[in-house]
Each structure stands twice: as C-alpha cells, then as structure tokens.
PDB file of C-alpha atoms and ligand atoms in Angstrom:
ATOM      1  CA  MET A  20      99.667  55.052  88.377  1.00 89.00           C
ATOM      2  CA  GLY A  21     102.368  57.253  89.017  1.00 97.00           C
ATOM      3  CA  ARG A  22     106.223  56.153  90.046  1.00 98.00           C
ATOM      4  CA  LEU A  23     106.364  58.479  92.876  1.00 98.00           C
ATOM      5  CA  ASP A  24     102.831  58.136  94.167  1.00 98.00           C
ATOM      6  CA  GLY A  25     102.307  59.186  97.652  1.00 97.00           C
ATOM      7  CA  LYS A  26     105.589  60.526  98.091  1.00 98.00           C
ATOM      8  CA  VAL A  27     106.751  63.927  99.166  1.00 98.00           C
ATOM      9  CA  CYS A  28     109.965  65.403  97.529  1.00 99.00           C
ATOM     10  CA  LEU A  29     112.076  68.327  97.974  1.00 99.00           C
ATOM     11  CA  ILE A  30     114.538  69.370  95.081  1.00 99.00           C
ATOM     12  CA  THR A  31     117.067  72.007  95.805  1.00 99.00           C
ATOM     13  CA  GLY A  32     118.401  74.587  92.802  1.00 98.00           C
ATOM     14  CA  ALA A  33     114.823  73.799  91.152  1.00 98.00           C
ATOM     15  CA  ALA A  34     113.982  77.189  89.534  1.00 98.00           C
ATOM     16  CA  ARG A  35     115.720  76.010  86.170  1.00 98.00           C
ATOM     17  CA  GLY A  36     117.779  73.478  84.686  1.00 98.00           C
ATOM     18  CA  GLN A  37     118.010  69.967  86.041  1.00 98.00           C
ATOM     19  CA  GLY A  38     116.263  70.936  89.150  1.00 98.00           C
ATOM     20  CA  ALA A  39     113.423  72.203  87.474  1.00 98.00           C
ATOM     21  CA  ALA A  40     113.270  69.154  85.078  1.00 98.00           C
ATOM     22  CA  GLU A  41     113.328  66.796  88.178  1.00 99.00           C
ATOM     23  CA  ALA A  42     110.405  68.908  89.599  1.00 98.00           C
ATOM     24  CA  GLU A  43     108.262  68.421  86.677  1.00 98.00           C
ATOM     25  CA  LEU A  44     109.076  64.748  86.176  1.00 98.00           C
ATOM     26  CA  PHE A  45     108.447  64.017  89.996  1.00 98.00           C
ATOM     27  CA  ALA A  46     104.958  65.682  89.996  1.00 98.00           C
ATOM     28  CA  ALA A  47     104.329  63.809  86.857  1.00 98.00           C
ATOM     29  CA  GLU A  48     104.775  60.990  88.298  1.00 98.00           C
ATOM     30  CA  GLY A  49     102.588  61.644  91.324  1.00 98.00           C
ATOM     31  CA  GLY A  50     104.920  63.224  93.807  1.00 98.00           C
ATOM     32  CA  THR A  51     104.212  65.991  95.775  1.00 98.00           C
ATOM     33  CA  ALA A  52     106.958  68.471  94.707  1.00 98.00           C
ATOM     34  CA  TRP A  53     108.422  71.137  96.933  1.00 99.00           C
ATOM     35  CA  LEU A  54     111.043  73.308  94.762  1.00 99.00           C
ATOM     36  CA  ALA A  55     113.787  75.358  96.793  1.00 99.00           C
ATOM     37  CA  ASP A  56     116.233  78.119  95.015  1.00 99.00           C
ATOM     38  CA  VAL A  57     117.477  81.623  95.457  1.00 99.00           C
ATOM     39  CA  LEU A  58     115.696  82.938  92.212  1.00 98.00           C
ATOM     40  CA  ASP A  59     112.458  83.878  93.427  1.00 98.00           C
ATOM     41  CA  ALA A  60     110.521  84.955  90.703  1.00 98.00           C
ATOM     42  CA  GLU A  61     111.877  81.865  88.265  1.00 98.00           C
ATOM     43  CA  GLY A  62     111.123  79.336  91.182  1.00 98.00           C
ATOM     44  CA  GLU A  63     107.682  80.697  91.805  1.00 98.00           C
ATOM     45  CA  ALA A  64     107.101  80.309  87.933  1.00 98.00           C
ATOM     46  CA  THR A  65     108.526  76.993  87.463  1.00 98.00           C
ATOM     47  CA  ALA A  66     106.398  75.777  90.674  1.00 98.00           C
ATOM     48  CA  SER A  67     103.234  77.248  89.313  1.00 98.00           C
ATOM     49  CA  ARG A  68     103.962  75.550  85.939  1.00 98.00           C
ATOM     50  CA  VAL A  69     104.947  72.144  87.424  1.00 98.00           C
ATOM     51  CA  GLY A  70     102.218  72.146  90.316  1.00 98.00           C
ATOM     52  CA  GLY A  71     104.366  72.443  93.045  1.00 98.00           C
ATOM     53  CA  THR A  72     105.374  74.642  96.059  1.00 98.00           C
ATOM     54  CA  TYR A  73     108.179  77.108  95.913  1.00 99.00           C
ATOM     55  CA  ARG A  74     110.037  78.376  98.528  1.00 99.00           C
ATOM     56  CA  HIS A  75     113.116  80.440  98.752  1.00 99.00           C
ATOM     57  CA  LEU A  76     116.236  78.259 100.605  1.00 99.00           C
ATOM     58  CA  ASP A  77     119.771  79.068 100.313  1.00 99.00           C
ATOM     59  CA  VAL A  78     120.838  75.792 100.855  1.00 99.00           C
ATOM     60  CA  SER A  79     124.092  76.989 103.002  1.00 98.00           C
ATOM     61  CA  ASP A  80     121.619  78.299 105.583  1.00 98.00           C
ATOM     62  CA  GLU A  81     121.477  75.947 108.433  1.00 98.00           C
ATOM     63  CA  LYS A  82     118.211  77.707 109.784  1.00 98.00           C
ATOM     64  CA  GLY A  83     116.564  78.060 106.620  1.00 98.00           C
ATOM     65  CA  TRP A  84     116.900  74.126 105.952  1.00 99.00           C
ATOM     66  CA  GLN A  85     115.061  73.693 109.221  1.00 98.00           C
ATOM     67  CA  GLN A  86     112.311  75.922 108.606  1.00 98.00           C
ATOM     68  CA  LEU A  87     111.424  74.336 105.209  1.00 99.00           C
ATOM     69  CA  ILE A  88     111.808  70.873 106.225  1.00 98.00           C
ATOM     70  CA  ASP A  89     109.514  71.733 109.443  1.00 98.00           C
ATOM     71  CA  GLU A  90     107.105  73.210 107.250  1.00 98.00           C
ATOM     72  CA  ILE A  91     107.076  70.247 104.823  1.00 98.00           C
ATOM     73  CA  VAL A  92     106.375  67.704 107.655  1.00 98.00           C
ATOM     74  CA  ASN A  93     103.795  69.946 109.018  1.00 98.00           C
ATOM     75  CA  ARG A  94     101.925  70.394 105.941  1.00 98.00           C
ATOM     76  CA  ASP A  95     102.544  67.016 104.065  1.00 98.00           C
ATOM     77  CA  GLY A  96     103.228  64.681 107.142  1.00 98.00           C
ATOM     78  CA  ARG A  97     106.587  63.457 105.845  1.00 98.00           C
ATOM     79  CA  ILE A  98     109.543  63.925 103.452  1.00 98.00           C
ATOM     80  CA  ASP A  99     110.153  60.589 101.553  1.00 98.00           C
ATOM     81  CA  VAL A 100     112.731  62.229  98.668  1.00 99.00           C
ATOM     82  CA  LEU A 101     115.501  64.831  98.905  1.00 99.00           C
ATOM     83  CA  VAL A 102     117.386  66.083  95.820  1.00 99.00           C
ATOM     84  CA  ASN A 103     120.190  68.178  96.679  1.00 99.00           C
ATOM     85  CA  ASN A 104     120.885  69.492  93.141  1.00 98.00           C
ATOM     86  CA  ALA A 105     121.645  73.288  93.951  1.00 99.00           C
ATOM     87  CA  GLY A 106     124.964  74.143  92.990  1.00 98.00           C
ATOM     88  CA  ILE A 107     127.362  76.709  91.591  1.00 98.00           C
ATOM     89  CA  PHE A 108     130.208  76.442  89.148  1.00 97.00           C
ATOM     90  CA  ARG A 109     133.527  78.640  89.221  1.00 97.00           C
ATOM     91  CA  SER A 110     136.380  78.285  86.695  1.00 95.00           C
ATOM     92  CA  ASN A 111     139.864  78.535  87.730  1.00 96.00           C
ATOM     93  CA  ARG A 112     142.939  76.481  88.253  1.00 97.00           C
ATOM     94  CA  MET A 113     143.982  75.680  91.785  1.00 98.00           C
ATOM     95  CA  LEU A 114     146.920  78.338  91.749  1.00 98.00           C
ATOM     96  CA  ASP A 115     144.408  80.900  90.631  1.00 98.00           C
ATOM     97  CA  THR A 116     141.682  79.984  93.223  1.00 98.00           C
ATOM     98  CA  PRO A 117     140.989  82.831  95.401  1.00 98.00           C
ATOM     99  CA  LEU A 118     140.099  81.597  98.917  1.00 98.00           C
ATOM    100  CA  ASP A 119     136.683  83.297  99.139  1.00 98.00           C
ATOM    101  CA  GLU A 120     135.717  81.577  95.648  1.00 98.00           C
ATOM    102  CA  PHE A 121     137.146  78.399  97.073  1.00 98.00           C
ATOM    103  CA  ASP A 122     134.564  78.987 100.543  1.00 98.00           C
ATOM    104  CA  LEU A 123     131.751  79.949  98.468  1.00 98.00           C
ATOM    105  CA  VAL A 124     131.689  76.935  96.268  1.00 98.00           C
ATOM    106  CA  MET A 125     132.365  74.760  99.260  1.00 98.00           C
ATOM    107  CA  ASP A 126     129.779  76.350 101.137  1.00 98.00           C
ATOM    108  CA  VAL A 127     127.426  75.938  98.390  1.00 98.00           C
ATOM    109  CA  ASN A 128     128.244  72.874  96.923  1.00 98.00           C
ATOM    110  CA  CYS A 129     129.423  70.983  99.868  1.00 98.00           C
ATOM    111  CA  LYS A 130     128.078  72.350 102.837  1.00 98.00           C
ATOM    112  CA  GLY A 131     124.501  72.518 101.440  1.00 99.00           C
ATOM    113  CA  VAL A 132     124.348  68.887 100.636  1.00 99.00           C
ATOM    114  CA  PHE A 133     125.845  68.156 104.011  1.00 99.00           C
ATOM    115  CA  LEU A 134     122.848  70.453 105.720  1.00 99.00           C
ATOM    116  CA  GLY A 135     120.024  69.083 103.424  1.00 99.00           C
ATOM    117  CA  MET A 136     121.262  65.089 104.249  1.00 99.00           C
ATOM    118  CA  ARG A 137     121.333  66.013 108.287  1.00 98.00           C
ATOM    119  CA  THR A 138     118.389  67.792 108.429  1.00 98.00           C
ATOM    120  CA  VAL A 139     115.924  65.371 106.402  1.00 98.00           C
ATOM    121  CA  ALA A 140     118.009  62.521 107.911  1.00 98.00           C
ATOM    122  CA  GLY A 141     115.639  63.210 111.337  1.00 98.00           C
ATOM    123  CA  PRO A 142     112.296  62.477 109.833  1.00 98.00           C
ATOM    124  CA  MET A 143     113.268  60.065 107.504  1.00 98.00           C
ATOM    125  CA  ARG A 144     114.752  57.945 110.192  1.00 98.00           C
ATOM    126  CA  GLU A 145     111.845  58.072 112.066  1.00 98.00           C
ATOM    127  CA  ALA A 146     109.439  57.095 109.120  1.00 98.00           C
ATOM    128  CA  GLY A 147     112.173  54.263 108.307  1.00 98.00           C
ATOM    129  CA  SER A 148     112.592  55.188 104.503  1.00 98.00           C
ATOM    130  CA  GLY A 149     113.676  57.786 102.352  1.00 98.00           C
ATOM    131  CA  SER A 150     115.741  58.353  99.173  1.00 99.00           C
ATOM    132  CA  ILE A 151     118.466  61.059  99.193  1.00 99.00           C
ATOM    133  CA  VAL A 152     119.903  61.764  95.737  1.00 99.00           C
ATOM    134  CA  ASN A 153     122.967  63.938  95.529  1.00 99.00           C
ATOM    135  CA  ILE A 154     123.918  65.721  92.433  1.00 99.00           C
ATOM    136  CA  SER A 155     127.698  65.537  91.915  1.00 98.00           C
ATOM    137  CA  SER A 156     129.071  65.516  88.498  1.00 98.00           C
ATOM    138  CA  LEU A 157     132.125  63.886  86.314  1.00 97.00           C
ATOM    139  CA  ALA A 158     134.279  66.310  88.118  1.00 97.00           C
ATOM    140  CA  GLY A 159     133.451  64.084  91.062  1.00 98.00           C
ATOM    141  CA  MET A 160     135.044  61.093  89.208  1.00 97.00           C
ATOM    142  CA  GLN A 161     138.043  62.913  87.330  1.00 96.00           C
ATOM    143  CA  GLY A 162     140.505  65.580  87.911  1.00 96.00           C
ATOM    144  CA  ALA A 163     138.828  68.444  87.171  1.00 95.00           C
ATOM    145  CA  ALA A 164     141.631  70.819  85.841  1.00 94.00           C
ATOM    146  CA  GLY A 165     140.667  74.499  85.533  1.00 95.00           C
ATOM    147  CA  ALA A 166     137.708  73.986  87.890  1.00 96.00           C
ATOM    148  CA  PHE A 167     139.771  73.522  91.064  1.00 98.00           C
ATOM    149  CA  ALA A 168     137.086  74.194  93.633  1.00 98.00           C
ATOM    150  CA  TYR A 169     134.053  72.977  91.955  1.00 98.00           C
ATOM    151  CA  GLY A 170     136.061  69.423  91.216  1.00 98.00           C
ATOM    152  CA  THR A 171     136.948  69.428  95.024  1.00 98.00           C
ATOM    153  CA  SER A 172     133.193  70.026  95.990  1.00 98.00           C
ATOM    154  CA  LYS A 173     131.832  67.311  93.680  1.00 98.00           C
ATOM    155  CA  TRP A 174     134.324  64.520  95.187  1.00 98.00           C
ATOM    156  CA  ALA A 175     133.181  65.885  98.522  1.00 98.00           C
ATOM    157  CA  VAL A 176     129.690  64.995  97.389  1.00 98.00           C
ATOM    158  CA  ARG A 177     130.692  61.816  96.233  1.00 98.00           C
ATOM    159  CA  GLY A 178     132.289  61.085  99.532  1.00 98.00           C
ATOM    160  CA  MET A 179     129.654  62.343 101.927  1.00 98.00           C
ATOM    161  CA  THR A 180     127.292  60.222  99.945  1.00 99.00           C
ATOM    162  CA  LYS A 181     128.826  56.985 100.857  1.00 98.00           C
ATOM    163  CA  THR A 182     129.396  57.601 104.412  1.00 98.00           C
ATOM    164  CA  ALA A 183     126.096  58.985 105.104  1.00 98.00           C
ATOM    165  CA  ALA A 184     124.621  55.811 103.015  1.00 99.00           C
ATOM    166  CA  VAL A 185     126.453  53.427 105.417  1.00 98.00           C
ATOM    167  CA  GLU A 186     125.421  55.354 108.129  1.00 98.00           C
ATOM    168  CA  LEU A 187     121.522  55.490 107.314  1.00 98.00           C
ATOM    169  CA  ALA A 188     121.012  52.327 105.751  1.00 98.00           C
ATOM    170  CA  ARG A 189     119.716  50.131 108.742  1.00 98.00           C
ATOM    171  CA  ARG A 190     117.287  53.061 109.392  1.00 98.00           C
ATOM    172  CA  GLY A 191     116.058  52.595 105.944  1.00 98.00           C
ATOM    173  CA  VAL A 192     117.086  55.808 103.900  1.00 98.00           C
ATOM    174  CA  ARG A 193     119.053  55.184 101.054  1.00 99.00           C
ATOM    175  CA  VAL A 194     121.865  57.662  99.388  1.00 99.00           C
ATOM    176  CA  ASN A 195     123.141  57.654  95.994  1.00 99.00           C
ATOM    177  CA  SER A 196     125.262  60.255  93.998  1.00 99.00           C
ATOM    178  CA  ILE A 197     124.524  61.110  90.381  1.00 99.00           C
ATOM    179  CA  HIS A 198     127.294  62.156  88.353  1.00 98.00           C
ATOM    180  CA  PRO A 199     126.487  64.139  85.044  1.00 98.00           C
ATOM    181  CA  GLY A 200     128.532  64.655  82.438  1.00 97.00           C
ATOM    182  CA  LEU A 201     127.736  67.790  80.177  1.00 96.00           C
ATOM    183  CA  ILE A 202     124.003  68.858  80.535  1.00 96.00           C
ATOM    184  CA  ALA A 203     122.653  71.744  78.356  1.00 95.00           C
ATOM    185  CA  THR A 204     121.609  74.117  81.097  1.00 95.00           C
ATOM    186  CA  ASP A 205     122.607  77.613  82.019  1.00 94.00           C
ATOM    187  CA  MET A 206     125.488  76.188  83.748  1.00 93.00           C
ATOM    188  CA  ALA A 207     127.050  74.588  80.834  1.00 88.00           C
ATOM    189  CA  ASP A 208     127.242  77.970  79.290  1.00 84.00           C
ATOM    190  CA  GLN A 209     129.630  78.895  81.847  1.00 78.00           C
ATOM    191  CA  LEU A 210     131.809  76.172  80.821  1.00 77.00           C
ATOM    192  CA  PRO A 211     135.430  77.359  78.864  1.00 70.00           C
ATOM    193  CA  LYS A 212     136.020  75.021  75.467  1.00 74.00           C
ATOM    194  CA  ILE A 213     132.569  73.622  75.529  1.00 77.00           C
ATOM    195  CA  GLU A 214     132.418  72.882  71.772  1.00 79.00           C
ATOM    196  CA  ARG A 215     135.856  70.917  72.465  1.00 80.00           C
ATOM    197  CA  MET A 216     134.043  69.122  75.127  1.00 81.00           C
ATOM    198  CA  GLN A 217     131.098  68.363  73.231  1.00 87.00           C
ATOM    199  CA  ARG A 218     133.364  66.699  70.613  1.00 88.00           C
ATOM    200  CA  GLY A 219     134.997  64.461  72.833  1.00 92.00           C
ATOM    201  CA  ILE A 220     131.570  62.783  74.271  1.00 96.00           C
ATOM    202  CA  PRO A 221     131.296  59.543  72.360  1.00 97.00           C
ATOM    203  CA  LEU A 222     127.531  59.961  72.075  1.00 97.00           C
ATOM    204  CA  GLY A 223     128.689  63.380  70.444  1.00 94.00           C
ATOM    205  CA  ARG A 224     126.201  65.665  72.200  1.00 95.00           C
ATOM    206  CA  SER A 225     125.301  67.291  75.250  1.00 95.00           C
ATOM    207  CA  ALA A 226     122.327  65.873  77.586  1.00 97.00           C
ATOM    208  CA  THR A 227     119.176  67.553  78.225  1.00 97.00           C
ATOM    209  CA  ALA A 228     118.253  68.191  81.799  1.00 98.00           C
ATOM    210  CA  ASP A 229     115.418  65.556  81.178  1.00 98.00           C
ATOM    211  CA  GLU A 230     117.939  62.886  80.472  1.00 98.00           C
ATOM    212  CA  VAL A 231     119.189  63.476  84.400  1.00 98.00           C
ATOM    213  CA  ALA A 232     115.662  63.809  85.771  1.00 98.00           C
ATOM    214  CA  ARG A 233     114.879  60.254  84.370  1.00 98.00           C
ATOM    215  CA  LEU A 234     117.913  58.818  86.463  1.00 98.00           C
ATOM    216  CA  ALA A 235     116.759  60.907  89.536  1.00 99.00           C
ATOM    217  CA  LEU A 236     113.133  59.823  89.157  1.00 99.00           C
ATOM    218  CA  PHE A 237     114.738  56.054  89.280  1.00 99.00           C
ATOM    219  CA  LEU A 238     116.641  56.922  92.627  1.00 99.00           C
ATOM    220  CA  ALA A 239     113.908  58.537  94.509  1.00 99.00           C
ATOM    221  CA  SER A 240     111.398  55.904  93.415  1.00 98.00           C
ATOM    222  CA  ASP A 241     111.071  52.398  95.051  1.00 98.00           C
ATOM    223  CA  GLU A 242     112.207  50.770  91.697  1.00 98.00           C
ATOM    224  CA  SER A 243     116.140  51.420  92.979  1.00 98.00           C
ATOM    225  CA  SER A 244     115.157  49.826  96.445  1.00 98.00           C
ATOM    226  CA  TYR A 245     118.731  47.747  96.541  1.00 98.00           C
ATOM    227  CA  SER A 246     120.975  50.752  95.673  1.00 98.00           C
ATOM    228  CA  THR A 247     122.954  53.078  98.158  1.00 99.00           C
ATOM    229  CA  GLY A 248     126.211  54.415  98.351  1.00 98.00           C
ATOM    230  CA  SER A 249     126.236  54.420  94.691  1.00 98.00           C
ATOM    231  CA  GLU A 250     127.514  56.413  91.836  1.00 98.00           C
ATOM    232  CA  PHE A 251     125.097  56.652  88.764  1.00 98.00           C
ATOM    233  CA  ILE A 252     127.019  58.109  85.849  1.00 98.00           C
ATOM    234  CA  VAL A 253     124.875  60.013  83.171  1.00 98.00           C
ATOM    235  CA  ASP A 254     127.761  61.434  80.878  1.00 98.00           C
ATOM    236  CA  GLY A 255     126.920  60.171  77.071  1.00 98.00           C
ATOM    237  CA  GLY A 256     130.291  57.738  77.481  1.00 98.00           C
ATOM    238  CA  LEU A 257     132.806  60.388  78.593  1.00 96.00           C
ATOM    239  CA  ASN A 258     133.854  58.743  81.666  1.00 96.00           C
ATOM    240  CA  ALA A 259     134.605  55.579  79.482  1.00 96.00           C
ATOM    241  CA  VAL A 260     137.254  57.499  77.009  1.00 93.00           C
TER     242      VAL A 260
HETATM  243  P1  NAD B 322     122.117  75.791  86.871  1.00 82.81           P
HETATM  244  O1  NAD B 322     122.765  76.900  87.157  1.00 82.81           O
HETATM  245  O2  NAD B 322     120.595  75.744  85.645  1.00 82.81           O
HETATM  246  O3  NAD B 322     121.052  75.352  88.127  1.00 82.81           O
HETATM  247  C1  NAD B 322     121.675  75.563  89.589  1.00 82.81           C
HETATM  248  C2  NAD B 322     120.379  75.798  90.164  1.00 82.81           C
HETATM  249  O4  NAD B 322     121.109  75.922  91.784  1.00 82.81           O
HETATM  250  C3  NAD B 322     120.218  77.592  89.845  1.00 82.81           C
HETATM  251  O5  NAD B 322     118.510  77.528  89.718  1.00 82.81           O
HETATM  252  C4  NAD B 322     120.559  78.246  91.049  1.00 82.81           C
HETATM  253  O6  NAD B 322     119.898  79.322  91.447  1.00 82.81           O
HETATM  254  C5  NAD B 322     120.402  77.376  92.351  1.00 82.81           C
HETATM  255  N1  NAD B 322     121.531  77.803  93.234  1.00 82.81           N
HETATM  256  C6  NAD B 322     122.640  78.249  93.202  1.00 82.81           C
HETATM  257  N2  NAD B 322     123.136  78.771  94.375  1.00 82.81           N
HETATM  258  C7  NAD B 322     122.162  77.972  95.446  1.00 82.81           C
HETATM  259  C8  NAD B 322     122.049  78.083  96.686  1.00 82.81           C
HETATM  260  N3  NAD B 322     122.855  78.723  97.124  1.00 82.81           N
HETATM  261  N4  NAD B 322     120.888  77.786  97.280  1.00 82.81           N
HETATM  262  C9  NAD B 322     119.983  77.511  96.480  1.00 82.81           C
HETATM  263  N5  NAD B 322     119.684  77.134  95.191  1.00 82.81           N
HETATM  264  C10 NAD B 322     121.164  77.668  94.413  1.00 82.81           C
HETATM  265  O7  NAD B 322     122.483  74.295  86.424  1.00 82.81           O
HETATM  266  P2  NAD B 322     122.284  72.824  86.181  1.00 82.81           P
HETATM  267  O8  NAD B 322     123.229  72.218  85.158  1.00 82.81           O
HETATM  268  O9  NAD B 322     120.862  72.708  86.310  1.00 82.81           O
HETATM  269  O10 NAD B 322     122.822  72.331  87.830  1.00 82.81           O
HETATM  270  C11 NAD B 322     122.352  71.517  88.712  1.00 82.81           C
HETATM  271  C12 NAD B 322     123.327  70.744  89.395  1.00 82.81           C
HETATM  272  O11 NAD B 322     124.109  69.640  88.345  1.00 82.81           O
HETATM  273  C13 NAD B 322     124.382  71.074  90.138  1.00 82.81           C
HETATM  274  O12 NAD B 322     124.788  70.759  91.261  1.00 82.81           O
HETATM  275  C14 NAD B 322     125.546  71.078  89.216  1.00 82.81           C
HETATM  276  O13 NAD B 322     126.781  71.245  89.828  1.00 82.81           O
HETATM  277  C15 NAD B 322     125.340  69.901  88.495  1.00 82.81           C
HETATM  278  N6  NAD B 322     126.046  69.189  87.394  1.00 82.81           N
HETATM  279  C16 NAD B 322     125.732  70.103  86.287  1.00 82.81           C
HETATM  280  C17 NAD B 322     126.635  69.842  85.097  1.00 82.81           C
HETATM  281  C18 NAD B 322     126.192  70.725  83.781  1.00 82.81           C
HETATM  282  O14 NAD B 322     126.876  70.303  82.570  1.00 82.81           O
HETATM  283  N7  NAD B 322     125.180  71.407  83.706  1.00 82.81           N
HETATM  284  C19 NAD B 322     127.174  68.977  85.100  1.00 82.81           C
HETATM  285  C20 NAD B 322     127.550  68.072  86.005  1.00 82.81           C
HETATM  286  C21 NAD B 322     126.775  68.327  87.285  1.00 82.81           C
END
C-alpha cells in the first residue's frame, strides 16, 4: 500500500529540484502526480520519468490556475493535495532592491501561493478534505539579510499559511508550511557565500531534495491528519544555532 494511494496531487515548480523530487516520491507512493512549471522541456521529461502529467503553469497567472484545476478535476474527479513549491530567488539587500525585482519575487513566491490556495480551496471544501503544503524557507523564520525581497515573500507564505489554515479547517482542508534550510538544487547554486553557509549547518552539509520531499509526503498524506497551520523546519539544525 502506498502512503498516497488514491490521492490526486499537484506540485508546482516540479520540472526540477525539490518539486521534481516530490512528484517522484508522491507517484511512487500511489498518488496521481500533476506537475506544473514554466520550464516545459524539463517538466515534460520529469513527468514522463516519474509517471505523471506535465502542464505549463506560471503560478502568478490567475486564469492559468483555474484552467489547470478545472482540467484536473474533470479528468481525475478531485484534487487532494497541492504543494505550492514554485519559487525564485534574488539576492539584494533592502537598500539595493529595485521595485521591479521586489514585484517579480512577490508575484511568483507570494501571489502564486495565494492563487494556488484560493483555486484549490473550492473543490477541496466541496470534498470536505485536502492538504495544502506551502514551501516557505528558513528565510521566512529569520531575517534574510542580502535577500530582502525573497525573505519578505517567504515570511508572507508563512503568514498566509496560518490564516488559510484557520479559515479552511472546519471544511476539512489542512494547510502547513515547510521551511527548508540549504537544499542542493539549482537555486542553492545562486546563493552567495554558500560554502560559509554550509560550514554553519550543525549537520555539516546541505540537504538533498529528497529529504524535503519526505517531509512534504508526510504533510500531504493522512499521517499528518492533526497538523494544520504549522511550520515544519528541515534545515540540519541551522535554526537552532
Ligand atoms: P529550483 O530553482 O530548482 O526549482 C524551482 C522551480 O520553480 C523551477 O523548476 C522553476 O522553473 C519553477 N518556477 C519558477 N518560477 C515559476 C513560475 N512563475 N511558475 C511556475 N514555476 C516556476 O529550486 P528549489 O530549491 O527546488 O526550490 C523549490 C522551493 O524551495 C522554492 O519555493 C524555494 O524558494 C524553496 N527553498 C529552496 C531552498 C534551497 O536551498 N534550494 C531553501 C529554502 C527554500
């Protein structure tokens, strides 16, 4: 028996990195995996490798969200799990952050999560169940000096998670956030001072994408049935320092 048997799951930003690891693990655990991204060639390749379905979705596109959720519900009859994983990183201190960078990061990391939650909430509320997993960051737990827009967006994800969780709880829909530390993906390659960061992690290394996917699996599945509005940190001890 798989831990997600019978569950219809959508993962955004699933062409590569953590989203791809989540799609692979969810499909291996019996879930029906829908993968969304803007990197179409990589997304199609990942979907065919893991046995899922790829669709182009820019998470900041309101109409695109509605079209995709309609298609999922028409084909599979339901949507049980949404992982709002798509995200972008920009490194600038507050004083150097141009407005267009701030807007872009908020559009993808913040508006994208809001639109995703709002769109799936309809069918999930109707079904009386669902699990939404929002990927924030350790940057949403601490000050993120040098990545002002990114840190701001990840704190917003943490806040939206709690508010949505309280609003949706009585309809059987759970909403939680994951706060990864340093994860070995393309995004981490963009981080300045990555080696110094790595040395500061108590476990002494960055995580693999799969180590985050295993936490997302727990939150997506009914194993986490009493958790909602909560923060789950996967950071090798960094937040404890
Ligand atoms: P990644 O860059 O490999 O993956 C991000 C994915 O999101 C890419 O496939 C990208 O194409 C997609 N994406 C970007 N903009 C999009 C848009 N507008 N619409 C749809 N898809 C879009 O990085 P990752 O590490 O796998 O990141 C996954 C999540 O984890 C992100 O939300 C990121 O902020 C968060 N995170 C990453 C780290 C880390 O160290 N890598 C740490 C904390 C949090």
